[in-house]
């Protein structure tokens, strides 16, 4: 069973999602779990990662991020693998085809009034499909 972590931000990008995703992937790897990260295309991480980092390519990320993520993740997911999305919009898109999990972190917790409508809409969409 492999953990597929799907994110739009990963080192060398700077920010909360990038940092959170890298730390979760490293912690799972340190615990002996197989990990693969699927991240938006960009420069190589500043340090070598002990797990594969697949760079998702595509245009118009705001509108088509789910499609680019699906094209990267779908061919690599096997029965029993787990897909963890770093953001609600990715979970909303991927849950149409895959069973996914999504994590609350950052402003989802500290500023729920900002994330409210997005999280609520994504939760309704994911709840109607096999998602966690």
mmCIF file of N, CA and C in Angstrom:
data_model
loop_
_atom_site.group_PDB
_atom_site.id
_atom_site.type_symbol
_atom_site.label_atom_id
_atom_site.label_comp_id
_atom_site.label_asym_id
_atom_site.label_seq_id
_atom_site.Cartn_x
_atom_site.Cartn_y
_atom_site.Cartn_z
ATOM 1 N N UNK A 1 0.835 -1.173 0.000
ATOM 2 C CA UNK A 1 0.000 0.000 0.000
ATOM 3 C C UNK A 1 0.886 1.244 0.000
ATOM 4 N N UNK A 2 0.642 2.122 -0.935
ATOM 5 C CA UNK A 2 1.398 3.374 -1.048
ATOM 6 C C UNK A 2 0.494 4.553 -0.714
ATOM 7 N N UNK A 3 1.052 5.524 -0.017
ATOM 8 C CA UNK A 3 0.375 6.798 0.221
ATOM 9 C C UNK A 3 0.703 7.716 -0.946
ATOM 10 N N UNK A 4 -0.302 8.163 -1.675
ATOM 11 C CA UNK A 4 -0.139 9.140 -2.748
ATOM 12 C C UNK A 4 -0.606 10.481 -2.197
ATOM 13 N N UNK A 5 0.318 11.389 -2.009
ATOM 14 C CA UNK A 5 -0.017 12.712 -1.487
ATOM 15 C C UNK A 5 -0.091 13.663 -2.674
ATOM 16 N N UNK A 6 -1.247 14.304 -2.843
ATOM 17 C CA UNK A 6 -1.498 15.153 -4.004
ATOM 18 C C UNK A 6 -1.576 16.606 -3.537
ATOM 19 N N UNK A 7 -0.766 17.466 -4.167
ATOM 20 C CA UNK A 7 -0.690 18.851 -3.732
ATOM 21 C C UNK A 7 -0.361 19.774 -4.899
ATOM 22 N N UNK A 8 -0.790 21.015 -4.780
ATOM 23 C CA UNK A 8 -0.387 22.002 -5.782
ATOM 24 C C UNK A 8 0.911 22.691 -5.365
ATOM 25 N N UNK A 9 1.306 22.541 -4.099
ATOM 26 C CA UNK A 9 2.512 23.215 -3.604
ATOM 27 C C UNK A 9 3.419 22.227 -2.882
ATOM 28 N N UNK A 10 4.691 22.253 -3.248
ATOM 29 C CA UNK A 10 5.698 21.374 -2.653
ATOM 30 C C UNK A 10 7.044 22.061 -2.833
ATOM 31 N N UNK A 11 7.994 21.833 -1.910
ATOM 32 C CA UNK A 11 9.298 22.483 -2.062
ATOM 33 C C UNK A 11 9.848 22.309 -3.471
ATOM 34 N N UNK A 12 10.448 23.352 -4.011
ATOM 35 C CA UNK A 12 10.997 24.521 -3.350
ATOM 36 C C UNK A 12 10.002 25.653 -3.125
ATOM 37 N N UNK A 13 8.730 25.472 -3.452
ATOM 38 C CA UNK A 13 7.758 26.528 -3.159
ATOM 39 C C UNK A 13 7.759 26.781 -1.656
ATOM 40 N N UNK A 14 7.462 28.011 -1.279
ATOM 41 C CA UNK A 14 7.456 28.388 0.130
ATOM 42 C C UNK A 14 6.018 28.650 0.548
ATOM 43 N N UNK A 15 5.661 28.165 1.720
ATOM 44 C CA UNK A 15 4.318 28.423 2.228
ATOM 45 C C UNK A 15 3.792 27.279 3.045
ATOM 46 N N UNK A 16 2.629 27.488 3.607
ATOM 47 C CA UNK A 16 2.043 26.519 4.513
ATOM 48 C C UNK A 16 1.751 25.173 3.891
ATOM 49 N N UNK A 17 1.120 25.152 2.717
ATOM 50 C CA UNK A 17 0.775 23.878 2.093
ATOM 51 C C UNK A 17 2.038 23.132 1.698
ATOM 52 N N UNK A 18 3.000 23.844 1.146
ATOM 53 C CA UNK A 18 4.257 23.232 0.742
ATOM 54 C C UNK A 18 4.968 22.590 1.929
ATOM 55 N N UNK A 19 5.070 23.330 3.016
ATOM 56 C CA UNK A 19 5.740 22.831 4.223
ATOM 57 C C UNK A 19 4.975 21.657 4.816
ATOM 58 N N UNK A 20 3.661 21.792 4.940
ATOM 59 C CA UNK A 20 2.833 20.730 5.520
ATOM 60 C C UNK A 20 2.965 19.443 4.712
ATOM 61 N N UNK A 21 2.867 19.552 3.388
ATOM 62 C CA UNK A 21 2.938 18.373 2.530
ATOM 63 C C UNK A 21 4.289 17.676 2.653
ATOM 64 N N UNK A 22 5.371 18.448 2.637
ATOM 65 C CA UNK A 22 6.702 17.855 2.758
ATOM 66 C C UNK A 22 6.868 17.159 4.109
ATOM 67 N N UNK A 23 6.385 17.782 5.178
ATOM 68 C CA UNK A 23 6.520 17.185 6.509
ATOM 69 C C UNK A 23 5.694 15.911 6.650
ATOM 70 N N UNK A 24 4.489 15.896 6.110
ATOM 71 C CA UNK A 24 3.658 14.683 6.168
ATOM 72 C C UNK A 24 4.314 13.557 5.375
ATOM 73 N N UNK A 25 4.790 13.866 4.170
ATOM 74 C CA UNK A 25 5.433 12.842 3.351
ATOM 75 C C UNK A 25 6.676 12.276 4.041
ATOM 76 N N UNK A 26 7.500 13.151 4.614
ATOM 77 C CA UNK A 26 8.704 12.690 5.316
ATOM 78 C C UNK A 26 8.353 11.863 6.550
ATOM 79 N N UNK A 27 7.322 12.256 7.288
ATOM 80 C CA UNK A 27 6.915 11.509 8.486
ATOM 81 C C UNK A 27 6.392 10.123 8.114
ATOM 82 N N UNK A 28 5.586 10.037 7.070
ATOM 83 C CA UNK A 28 5.098 8.720 6.633
ATOM 84 C C UNK A 28 6.261 7.833 6.189
ATOM 85 N N UNK A 29 7.188 8.420 5.440
ATOM 86 C CA UNK A 29 8.359 7.659 4.994
ATOM 87 C C UNK A 29 9.185 7.187 6.197
ATOM 88 N N UNK A 30 9.402 8.069 7.172
ATOM 89 C CA UNK A 30 10.171 7.712 8.370
ATOM 90 C C UNK A 30 9.485 6.604 9.165
ATOM 91 N N UNK A 31 8.158 6.523 9.071
ATOM 92 C CA UNK A 31 7.404 5.480 9.769
ATOM 93 C C UNK A 31 7.392 4.170 8.981
ATOM 94 N N UNK A 32 8.092 4.143 7.855
ATOM 95 C CA UNK A 32 8.188 2.921 7.069
ATOM 96 C C UNK A 32 7.098 2.755 6.022
ATOM 97 N N UNK A 33 6.336 3.802 5.789
ATOM 98 C CA UNK A 33 5.254 3.739 4.807
ATOM 99 C C UNK A 33 5.771 4.131 3.421
ATOM 100 N N UNK A 34 5.384 3.405 2.378
ATOM 101 C CA UNK A 34 5.731 3.840 1.024
ATOM 102 C C UNK A 34 4.960 5.105 0.676
ATOM 103 N N UNK A 35 5.642 6.086 0.112
ATOM 104 C CA UNK A 35 5.050 7.396 -0.189
ATOM 105 C C UNK A 35 5.419 7.800 -1.606
ATOM 106 N N UNK A 36 4.469 8.431 -2.287
ATOM 107 C CA UNK A 36 4.723 9.097 -3.564
ATOM 108 C C UNK A 36 4.004 10.436 -3.496
ATOM 109 N N UNK A 37 4.695 11.486 -3.883
ATOM 110 C CA UNK A 37 4.106 12.822 -3.879
ATOM 111 C C UNK A 37 3.824 13.229 -5.322
ATOM 112 N N UNK A 38 2.639 13.772 -5.538
ATOM 113 C CA UNK A 38 2.240 14.301 -6.847
ATOM 114 C C UNK A 38 2.059 15.797 -6.644
ATOM 115 N N UNK A 39 2.956 16.588 -7.220
ATOM 116 C CA UNK A 39 2.967 18.033 -6.978
ATOM 117 C C UNK A 39 3.017 18.789 -8.293
ATOM 118 N N UNK A 40 2.468 19.984 -8.265
ATOM 119 C CA UNK A 40 2.495 20.854 -9.429
ATOM 120 C C UNK A 40 3.926 21.027 -9.919
ATOM 121 N N UNK A 41 4.105 21.044 -11.219
ATOM 122 C CA UNK A 41 5.440 21.145 -11.810
ATOM 123 C C UNK A 41 6.167 22.383 -11.312
ATOM 124 N N UNK A 42 7.439 22.233 -11.127
ATOM 125 C CA UNK A 42 8.281 23.330 -10.674
ATOM 126 C C UNK A 42 9.705 22.837 -10.548
ATOM 127 N N UNK A 43 10.520 23.622 -9.937
ATOM 128 C CA UNK A 43 11.921 23.252 -9.738
ATOM 129 C C UNK A 43 12.022 22.044 -8.809
ATOM 130 N N UNK A 44 13.152 21.399 -8.855
ATOM 131 C CA UNK A 44 13.389 20.253 -7.988
ATOM 132 C C UNK A 44 13.455 20.712 -6.536
ATOM 133 N N UNK A 45 13.042 19.859 -5.597
ATOM 134 C CA UNK A 45 13.155 20.222 -4.184
ATOM 135 C C UNK A 45 14.597 20.575 -3.833
ATOM 136 N N UNK A 46 14.790 21.461 -2.854
ATOM 137 C CA UNK A 46 16.137 21.901 -2.497
ATOM 138 C C UNK A 46 16.994 20.782 -1.916
ATOM 139 N N UNK A 47 16.377 19.746 -1.450
ATOM 140 C CA UNK A 47 17.115 18.589 -0.934
ATOM 141 C C UNK A 47 16.545 17.335 -1.581
ATOM 142 N N UNK A 48 17.349 16.300 -1.767
ATOM 143 C CA UNK A 48 16.818 15.068 -2.342
ATOM 144 C C UNK A 48 15.765 14.464 -1.405
ATOM 145 N N UNK A 49 14.697 13.977 -1.971
ATOM 146 C CA UNK A 49 13.641 13.345 -1.189
ATOM 147 C C UNK A 49 13.831 11.831 -1.230
ATOM 148 N N UNK A 50 13.529 11.130 -0.144
ATOM 149 C CA UNK A 50 13.708 9.677 -0.111
ATOM 150 C C UNK A 50 12.529 8.915 -0.712
ATOM 151 N N UNK A 51 11.688 9.618 -1.456
ATOM 152 C CA UNK A 51 10.512 9.017 -2.087
ATOM 153 C C UNK A 51 10.309 9.720 -3.425
ATOM 154 N N UNK A 52 9.568 9.108 -4.340
ATOM 155 C CA UNK A 52 9.374 9.768 -5.634
ATOM 156 C C UNK A 52 8.478 11.000 -5.531
ATOM 157 N N UNK A 53 8.843 12.015 -6.295
ATOM 158 C CA UNK A 53 8.038 13.227 -6.414
ATOM 159 C C UNK A 53 7.691 13.367 -7.898
ATOM 160 N N UNK A 54 6.432 13.120 -8.224
ATOM 161 C CA UNK A 54 5.959 13.235 -9.599
ATOM 162 C C UNK A 54 5.442 14.650 -9.811
ATOM 163 N N UNK A 55 5.959 15.317 -10.806
ATOM 164 C CA UNK A 55 5.556 16.692 -11.074
ATOM 165 C C UNK A 55 4.398 16.700 -12.069
ATOM 166 N N UNK A 56 3.271 17.278 -11.645
ATOM 167 C CA UNK A 56 2.080 17.366 -12.478
ATOM 168 C C UNK A 56 2.218 18.567 -13.404
ATOM 169 N N UNK A 57 1.980 18.363 -14.656
ATOM 170 C CA UNK A 57 2.084 19.437 -15.635
ATOM 171 C C UNK A 57 0.691 19.817 -16.122
ATOM 172 N N UNK A 58 0.534 21.066 -16.475
ATOM 173 C CA UNK A 58 -0.741 21.519 -17.007
ATOM 174 C C UNK A 58 -0.833 23.024 -16.994
ATOM 175 N N UNK A 59 -1.895 23.541 -17.600
ATOM 176 C CA UNK A 59 -2.137 24.982 -17.662
ATOM 177 C C UNK A 59 -3.399 25.319 -16.882
ATOM 178 N N UNK A 60 -3.527 26.575 -16.552
ATOM 179 C CA UNK A 60 -4.726 27.078 -15.892
ATOM 180 C C UNK A 60 -5.061 26.262 -14.650
ATOM 181 N N UNK A 61 -4.154 26.320 -13.676
ATOM 182 C CA UNK A 61 -4.280 25.498 -12.470
ATOM 183 C C UNK A 61 -5.523 25.802 -11.664
ATOM 184 N N UNK A 62 -5.957 27.028 -11.642
ATOM 185 C CA UNK A 62 -7.148 27.339 -10.868
ATOM 186 C C UNK A 62 -8.364 26.572 -11.343
ATOM 187 N N UNK A 63 -8.476 26.436 -12.642
ATOM 188 C CA UNK A 63 -9.651 25.787 -13.207
ATOM 189 C C UNK A 63 -9.462 24.295 -13.438
ATOM 190 N N UNK A 64 -8.271 23.869 -13.810
ATOM 191 C CA UNK A 64 -8.050 22.496 -14.249
ATOM 192 C C UNK A 64 -7.155 21.676 -13.319
ATOM 193 N N UNK A 65 -6.912 22.136 -12.108
ATOM 194 C CA UNK A 65 -6.001 21.416 -11.208
ATOM 195 C C UNK A 65 -6.432 19.966 -10.993
ATOM 196 N N UNK A 66 -7.719 19.725 -10.894
ATOM 197 C CA UNK A 66 -8.206 18.358 -10.699
ATOM 198 C C UNK A 66 -7.867 17.447 -11.856
ATOM 199 N N UNK A 67 -7.956 17.950 -13.077
ATOM 200 C CA UNK A 67 -7.624 17.156 -14.250
ATOM 201 C C UNK A 67 -6.140 16.824 -14.274
ATOM 202 N N UNK A 68 -5.287 17.827 -14.048
ATOM 203 C CA UNK A 68 -3.837 17.570 -14.068
ATOM 204 C C UNK A 68 -3.452 16.578 -12.963
ATOM 205 N N UNK A 69 -4.074 16.716 -11.793
ATOM 206 C CA UNK A 69 -3.795 15.784 -10.698
ATOM 207 C C UNK A 69 -4.243 14.379 -11.068
ATOM 208 N N UNK A 70 -5.429 14.256 -11.625
ATOM 209 C CA UNK A 70 -5.934 12.932 -12.005
ATOM 210 C C UNK A 70 -5.017 12.263 -13.026
ATOM 211 N N UNK A 71 -4.554 13.019 -14.012
ATOM 212 C CA UNK A 71 -3.674 12.447 -15.025
ATOM 213 C C UNK A 71 -2.354 11.958 -14.436
ATOM 214 N N UNK A 72 -1.896 12.569 -13.364
ATOM 215 C CA UNK A 72 -0.662 12.137 -12.713
ATOM 216 C C UNK A 72 -0.896 10.956 -11.782
ATOM 217 N N UNK A 73 -1.962 11.027 -11.011
ATOM 218 C CA UNK A 73 -2.195 10.025 -9.957
ATOM 219 C C UNK A 73 -2.789 8.735 -10.501
ATOM 220 N N UNK A 74 -3.794 8.843 -11.344
ATOM 221 C CA UNK A 74 -4.565 7.674 -11.802
ATOM 222 C C UNK A 74 -3.694 6.501 -12.268
ATOM 223 N N UNK A 75 -2.703 6.705 -13.143
ATOM 224 C CA UNK A 75 -1.923 5.559 -13.627
ATOM 225 C C UNK A 75 -1.055 4.905 -12.551
ATOM 226 N N UNK A 76 -0.846 5.579 -11.434
ATOM 227 C CA UNK A 76 0.068 5.056 -10.413
ATOM 228 C C UNK A 76 -0.645 4.435 -9.207
ATOM 229 N N UNK A 77 -1.938 4.641 -9.086
ATOM 230 C CA UNK A 77 -2.682 4.122 -7.934
ATOM 231 C C UNK A 77 -3.054 2.665 -8.176
ATOM 232 N N UNK A 78 -2.779 1.855 -7.178
ATOM 233 C CA UNK A 78 -3.118 0.429 -7.221
ATOM 234 C C UNK A 78 -4.131 0.135 -6.127
ATOM 235 N N UNK A 79 -4.785 -1.010 -6.231
ATOM 236 C CA UNK A 79 -5.756 -1.416 -5.216
ATOM 237 C C UNK A 79 -5.084 -1.404 -3.841
ATOM 238 N N UNK A 80 -5.735 -0.783 -2.877
ATOM 239 C CA UNK A 80 -5.203 -0.702 -1.527
ATOM 240 C C UNK A 80 -4.377 0.538 -1.239
ATOM 241 N N UNK A 81 -3.998 1.274 -2.294
ATOM 242 C CA UNK A 81 -3.253 2.513 -2.076
ATOM 243 C C UNK A 81 -4.165 3.565 -1.454
ATOM 244 N N UNK A 82 -3.562 4.552 -0.826
ATOM 245 C CA UNK A 82 -4.304 5.653 -0.210
ATOM 246 C C UNK A 82 -3.927 6.955 -0.889
ATOM 247 N N UNK A 83 -4.936 7.786 -1.139
ATOM 248 C CA UNK A 83 -4.722 9.083 -1.785
ATOM 249 C C UNK A 83 -5.100 10.162 -0.776
ATOM 250 N N UNK A 84 -4.135 11.008 -0.438
ATOM 251 C CA UNK A 84 -4.349 12.103 0.511
ATOM 252 C C UNK A 84 -4.159 13.422 -0.222
ATOM 253 N N UNK A 85 -5.213 14.225 -0.262
ATOM 254 C CA UNK A 85 -5.158 15.526 -0.929
ATOM 255 C C UNK A 85 -4.820 16.607 0.085
ATOM 256 N N UNK A 86 -3.951 17.524 -0.307
ATOM 257 C CA UNK A 86 -3.518 18.590 0.595
ATOM 258 C C UNK A 86 -4.522 19.738 0.653
ATOM 259 N N UNK A 87 -5.438 19.800 -0.303
ATOM 260 C CA UNK A 87 -6.426 20.882 -0.306
ATOM 261 C C UNK A 87 -7.800 20.337 -0.675
ATOM 262 N N UNK A 88 -8.819 21.036 -0.224
ATOM 263 C CA UNK A 88 -10.195 20.644 -0.530
ATOM 264 C C UNK A 88 -10.495 20.656 -2.025
ATOM 265 N N UNK A 89 -10.082 21.669 -2.787
ATOM 266 C CA UNK A 89 -10.401 21.642 -4.221
ATOM 267 C C UNK A 89 -9.850 20.401 -4.928
ATOM 268 N N UNK A 90 -8.643 19.971 -4.584
ATOM 269 C CA UNK A 90 -8.107 18.752 -5.192
ATOM 270 C C UNK A 90 -8.952 17.539 -4.795
ATOM 271 N N UNK A 91 -9.335 17.458 -3.528
ATOM 272 C CA UNK A 91 -10.158 16.336 -3.073
ATOM 273 C C UNK A 91 -11.494 16.311 -3.794
ATOM 274 N N UNK A 92 -12.069 17.496 -3.974
ATOM 275 C CA UNK A 92 -13.361 17.574 -4.652
ATOM 276 C C UNK A 92 -13.265 17.013 -6.067
ATOM 277 N N UNK A 93 -12.216 17.361 -6.790
ATOM 278 C CA UNK A 93 -12.053 16.879 -8.159
ATOM 279 C C UNK A 93 -11.713 15.394 -8.201
ATOM 280 N N UNK A 94 -10.753 14.965 -7.403
ATOM 281 C CA UNK A 94 -10.301 13.573 -7.465
ATOM 282 C C UNK A 94 -11.327 12.588 -6.920
ATOM 283 N N UNK A 95 -12.194 13.029 -6.015
ATOM 284 C CA UNK A 95 -13.163 12.108 -5.424
ATOM 285 C C UNK A 95 -14.193 11.625 -6.444
ATOM 286 N N UNK A 96 -14.226 12.250 -7.596
ATOM 287 C CA UNK A 96 -15.130 11.777 -8.650
ATOM 288 C C UNK A 96 -14.667 10.436 -9.213
ATOM 289 N N UNK A 97 -13.348 10.150 -9.115
ATOM 290 C CA UNK A 97 -12.802 8.947 -9.702
ATOM 291 C C UNK A 97 -12.077 8.044 -8.711
ATOM 292 N N UNK A 98 -11.617 8.601 -7.614
ATOM 293 C CA UNK A 98 -10.831 7.845 -6.650
ATOM 294 C C UNK A 98 -11.389 8.041 -5.252
ATOM 295 N N UNK A 99 -11.135 7.088 -4.394
ATOM 296 C CA UNK A 99 -11.451 7.273 -2.987
ATOM 297 C C UNK A 99 -10.301 8.076 -2.383
ATOM 298 N N UNK A 100 -10.614 9.221 -1.811
ATOM 299 C CA UNK A 100 -9.567 10.120 -1.321
ATOM 300 C C UNK A 100 -9.804 10.512 0.127
ATOM 301 N N UNK A 101 -8.740 10.972 0.746
ATOM 302 C CA UNK A 101 -8.815 11.610 2.052
ATOM 303 C C UNK A 101 -8.331 13.036 1.878
ATOM 304 N N UNK A 102 -8.748 13.897 2.770
ATOM 305 C CA UNK A 102 -8.300 15.288 2.711
ATOM 306 C C UNK A 102 -8.048 15.746 4.137
ATOM 307 N N UNK A 103 -7.068 16.576 4.317
ATOM 308 C CA UNK A 103 -6.690 17.022 5.657
ATOM 309 C C UNK A 103 -7.075 18.472 5.881
ATOM 310 N N UNK A 104 -7.536 18.763 7.083
ATOM 311 C CA UNK A 104 -7.712 20.147 7.506
ATOM 312 C C UNK A 104 -6.364 20.628 8.023
ATOM 313 N N UNK A 105 -5.912 21.765 7.569
ATOM 314 C CA UNK A 105 -4.659 22.338 8.063
ATOM 315 C C UNK A 105 -4.639 23.807 7.715
ATOM 316 N N UNK A 106 -3.777 24.530 8.356
ATOM 317 C CA UNK A 106 -3.614 25.950 8.050
ATOM 318 C C UNK A 106 -4.880 26.741 8.265
ATOM 319 N N UNK A 107 -5.236 27.569 7.278
ATOM 320 C CA UNK A 107 -6.378 28.469 7.430
ATOM 321 C C UNK A 107 -7.710 27.726 7.494
ATOM 322 N N UNK A 108 -7.746 26.457 7.081
ATOM 323 C CA UNK A 108 -8.975 25.673 7.272
ATOM 324 C C UNK A 108 -9.345 25.627 8.753
ATOM 325 N N UNK A 109 -8.321 25.625 9.610
ATOM 326 C CA UNK A 109 -8.537 25.561 11.055
ATOM 327 C C UNK A 109 -8.468 26.928 11.727
ATOM 328 N N UNK A 110 -7.524 27.747 11.287
ATOM 329 C CA UNK A 110 -7.323 29.019 11.980
ATOM 330 C C UNK A 110 -8.259 30.119 11.506
ATOM 331 N N UNK A 111 -8.763 30.014 10.290
ATOM 332 C CA UNK A 111 -9.666 31.035 9.743
ATOM 333 C C UNK A 111 -10.824 30.373 9.007
ATOM 334 N N UNK A 112 -11.644 29.605 9.730
ATOM 335 C CA UNK A 112 -12.722 28.864 9.060
ATOM 336 C C UNK A 112 -13.712 29.763 8.335
ATOM 337 N N UNK A 113 -13.838 31.018 8.763
ATOM 338 C CA UNK A 113 -14.763 31.925 8.070
ATOM 339 C C UNK A 113 -14.318 32.184 6.632
ATOM 340 N N UNK A 114 -13.011 32.127 6.375
ATOM 341 C CA UNK A 114 -12.495 32.308 5.008
ATOM 342 C C UNK A 114 -12.712 31.067 4.168
ATOM 343 N N UNK A 115 -12.531 29.903 4.775
ATOM 344 C CA UNK A 115 -12.614 28.646 4.038
ATOM 345 C C UNK A 115 -14.027 28.090 4.009
ATOM 346 N N UNK A 116 -14.927 28.667 4.792
ATOM 347 C CA UNK A 116 -16.254 28.119 4.989
ATOM 348 C C UNK A 116 -16.986 27.646 3.761
ATOM 349 N N UNK A 117 -17.205 28.534 2.802
ATOM 350 C CA UNK A 117 -17.987 28.159 1.641
ATOM 351 C C UNK A 117 -17.278 27.097 0.806
ATOM 352 N N UNK A 118 -15.979 27.254 0.593
ATOM 353 C CA UNK A 118 -15.215 26.280 -0.185
ATOM 354 C C UNK A 118 -15.228 24.924 0.485
ATOM 355 N N UNK A 119 -14.954 24.893 1.784
ATOM 356 C CA UNK A 119 -14.922 23.629 2.517
ATOM 357 C C UNK A 119 -16.305 22.994 2.527
ATOM 358 N N UNK A 120 -17.340 23.781 2.763
ATOM 359 C CA UNK A 120 -18.697 23.234 2.793
ATOM 360 C C UNK A 120 -19.078 22.623 1.449
ATOM 361 N N UNK A 121 -18.787 23.327 0.374
ATOM 362 C CA UNK A 121 -19.113 22.815 -0.960
ATOM 363 C C UNK A 121 -18.326 21.544 -1.255
ATOM 364 N N UNK A 122 -17.042 21.543 -0.923
ATOM 365 C CA UNK A 122 -16.221 20.361 -1.164
ATOM 366 C C UNK A 122 -16.696 19.196 -0.311
ATOM 367 N N UNK A 123 -17.041 19.465 0.943
ATOM 368 C CA UNK A 123 -17.503 18.394 1.823
ATOM 369 C C UNK A 123 -18.779 17.768 1.283
ATOM 370 N N UNK A 124 -19.712 18.596 0.805
ATOM 371 C CA UNK A 124 -20.947 18.049 0.238
ATOM 372 C C UNK A 124 -20.636 17.187 -0.973
ATOM 373 N N UNK A 125 -19.732 17.645 -1.828
ATOM 374 C CA UNK A 125 -19.373 16.887 -3.021
ATOM 375 C C UNK A 125 -18.694 15.576 -2.641
ATOM 376 N N UNK A 126 -17.726 15.656 -1.731
ATOM 377 C CA UNK A 126 -16.987 14.442 -1.336
ATOM 378 C C UNK A 126 -17.887 13.476 -0.583
ATOM 379 N N UNK A 127 -18.796 13.995 0.247
ATOM 380 C CA UNK A 127 -19.658 13.135 1.040
ATOM 381 C C UNK A 127 -20.542 12.261 0.149
ATOM 382 N N UNK A 128 -20.870 12.760 -1.028
ATOM 383 C CA UNK A 128 -21.720 12.015 -1.951
ATOM 384 C C UNK A 128 -20.934 10.921 -2.665
ATOM 385 N N UNK A 129 -19.628 10.904 -2.497
ATOM 386 C CA UNK A 129 -18.760 9.920 -3.135
ATOM 387 C C UNK A 129 -17.935 9.212 -2.076
ATOM 388 N N UNK A 130 -17.251 8.129 -2.432
ATOM 389 C CA UNK A 130 -16.427 7.442 -1.429
ATOM 390 C C UNK A 130 -15.184 8.238 -1.064
ATOM 391 N N UNK A 131 -15.300 9.076 -0.065
ATOM 392 C CA UNK A 131 -14.175 9.908 0.385
ATOM 393 C C UNK A 131 -14.151 9.962 1.895
ATOM 394 N N UNK A 132 -13.015 10.331 2.434
ATOM 395 C CA UNK A 132 -12.889 10.445 3.885
ATOM 396 C C UNK A 132 -12.579 11.884 4.231
#
